[in-house]
XYZ file of C-alpha atoms in Angstrom:
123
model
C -14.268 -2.990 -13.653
C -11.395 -0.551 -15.176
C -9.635 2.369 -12.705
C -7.999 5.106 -14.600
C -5.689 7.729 -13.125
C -4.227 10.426 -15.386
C -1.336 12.569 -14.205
C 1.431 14.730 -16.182
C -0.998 17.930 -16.824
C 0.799 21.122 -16.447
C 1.026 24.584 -18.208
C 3.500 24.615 -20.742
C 4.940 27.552 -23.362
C 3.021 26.675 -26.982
C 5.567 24.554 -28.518
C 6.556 22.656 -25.459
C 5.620 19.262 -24.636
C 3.877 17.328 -22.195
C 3.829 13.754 -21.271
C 0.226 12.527 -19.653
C -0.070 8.983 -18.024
C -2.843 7.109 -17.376
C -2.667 4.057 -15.160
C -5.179 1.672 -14.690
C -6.367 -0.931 -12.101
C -9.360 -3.123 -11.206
C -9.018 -4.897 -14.555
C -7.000 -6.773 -16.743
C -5.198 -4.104 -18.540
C -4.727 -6.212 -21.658
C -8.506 -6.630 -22.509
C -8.807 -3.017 -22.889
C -8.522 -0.699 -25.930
C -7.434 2.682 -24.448
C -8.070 6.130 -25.716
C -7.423 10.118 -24.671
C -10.289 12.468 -25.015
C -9.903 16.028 -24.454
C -12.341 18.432 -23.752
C -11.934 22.576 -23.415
C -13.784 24.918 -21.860
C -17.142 25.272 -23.654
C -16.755 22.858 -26.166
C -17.339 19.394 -26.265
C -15.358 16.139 -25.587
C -13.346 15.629 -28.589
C -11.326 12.024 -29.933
C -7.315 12.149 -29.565
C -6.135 9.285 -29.793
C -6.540 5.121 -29.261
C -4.297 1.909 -29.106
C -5.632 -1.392 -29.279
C -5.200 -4.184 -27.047
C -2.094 -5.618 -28.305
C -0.439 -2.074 -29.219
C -0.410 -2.768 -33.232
C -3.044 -0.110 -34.082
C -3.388 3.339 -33.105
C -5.490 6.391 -34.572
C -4.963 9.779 -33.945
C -7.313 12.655 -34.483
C -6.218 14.809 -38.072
C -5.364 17.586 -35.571
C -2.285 16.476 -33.736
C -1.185 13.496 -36.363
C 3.099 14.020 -36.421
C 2.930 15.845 -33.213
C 1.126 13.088 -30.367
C 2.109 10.081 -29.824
C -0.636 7.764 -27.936
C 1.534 4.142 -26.376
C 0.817 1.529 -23.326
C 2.834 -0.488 -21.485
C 0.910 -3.716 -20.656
C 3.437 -4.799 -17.742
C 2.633 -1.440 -16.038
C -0.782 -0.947 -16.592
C 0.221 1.746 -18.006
C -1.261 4.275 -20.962
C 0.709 7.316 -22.319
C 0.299 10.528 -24.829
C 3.591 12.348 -25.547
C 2.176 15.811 -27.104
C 4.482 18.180 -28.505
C 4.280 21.140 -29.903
C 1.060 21.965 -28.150
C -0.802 24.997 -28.561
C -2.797 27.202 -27.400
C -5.792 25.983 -28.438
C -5.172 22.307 -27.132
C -5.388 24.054 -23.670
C -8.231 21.657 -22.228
C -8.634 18.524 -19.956
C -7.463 15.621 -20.988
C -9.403 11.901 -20.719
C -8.397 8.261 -20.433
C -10.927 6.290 -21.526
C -11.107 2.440 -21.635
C -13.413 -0.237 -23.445
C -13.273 -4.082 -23.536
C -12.179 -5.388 -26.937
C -11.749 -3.842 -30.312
C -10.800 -0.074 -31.318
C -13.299 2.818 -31.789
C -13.624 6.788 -31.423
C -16.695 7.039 -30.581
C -16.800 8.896 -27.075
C -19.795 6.780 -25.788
C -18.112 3.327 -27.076
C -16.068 3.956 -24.237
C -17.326 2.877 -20.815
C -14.370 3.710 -18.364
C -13.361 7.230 -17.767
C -10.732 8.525 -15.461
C -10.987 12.338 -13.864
C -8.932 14.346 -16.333
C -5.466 15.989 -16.407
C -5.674 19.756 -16.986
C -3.242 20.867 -19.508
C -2.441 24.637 -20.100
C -0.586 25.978 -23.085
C -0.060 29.556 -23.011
C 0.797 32.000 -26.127
């Protein structure tokens, strides 16, 4: 069984840019198609972004294509989502989320959670 940490939340200016890791333990990393959720206040948990297992596929939600960038690093256990130019209304906290096996972005596909990163973008 999967352990996720996410780190690299902050408040940042809209525009700026924020890095958010996710590293994971308990499991072997490599098995595991990884995914960001996000979820702000009074809305539901929404799809970002996944990678597959062996880092040729990723999907992106139609609302930050050009601008995230979702990528893992299978020596360090590692997952990653570069987001720049945030805005305002991406102000939420953000999910790693991990599955056995093959890509999806379906929220409830995904059976390992971590605790969330808060990320702020002010006006």
């Amino acid at each position: 069984q999967v352990q996720l940490v996410e780190s690299g939340g902050g408040l940042v200016q809209a525009g700026g840019s924020l890095r958010l890791s996710c590293a994971a333990s308990g499991g072997t990393f490599s098995l595991y198609t990884m995914a960001w959720f996000r979820q702000a206040p009074g809305k539901e948990r929404e799809f970002v972004a996944t990678i597959s297992r062996n880092v040729a596929t990723t999907y992106y939600a139609d609302s930050v294509k050009g601008r995230f960038t979702i990528s893992r690093d299978n020596t360090k256990n590692t997952v990653y989502l570069q987001s720049n130019s945030l805005k305002p209304e991406e102000t939420a906290v953000y999910y790693c989320a991990a599955k056995l096996w093959g890509s999806t972005l379906t929220l409830t596909d995904y059976n390992y959670w971590g605790q969330g990163t808060q990320v702020t973008v002010s006006p």
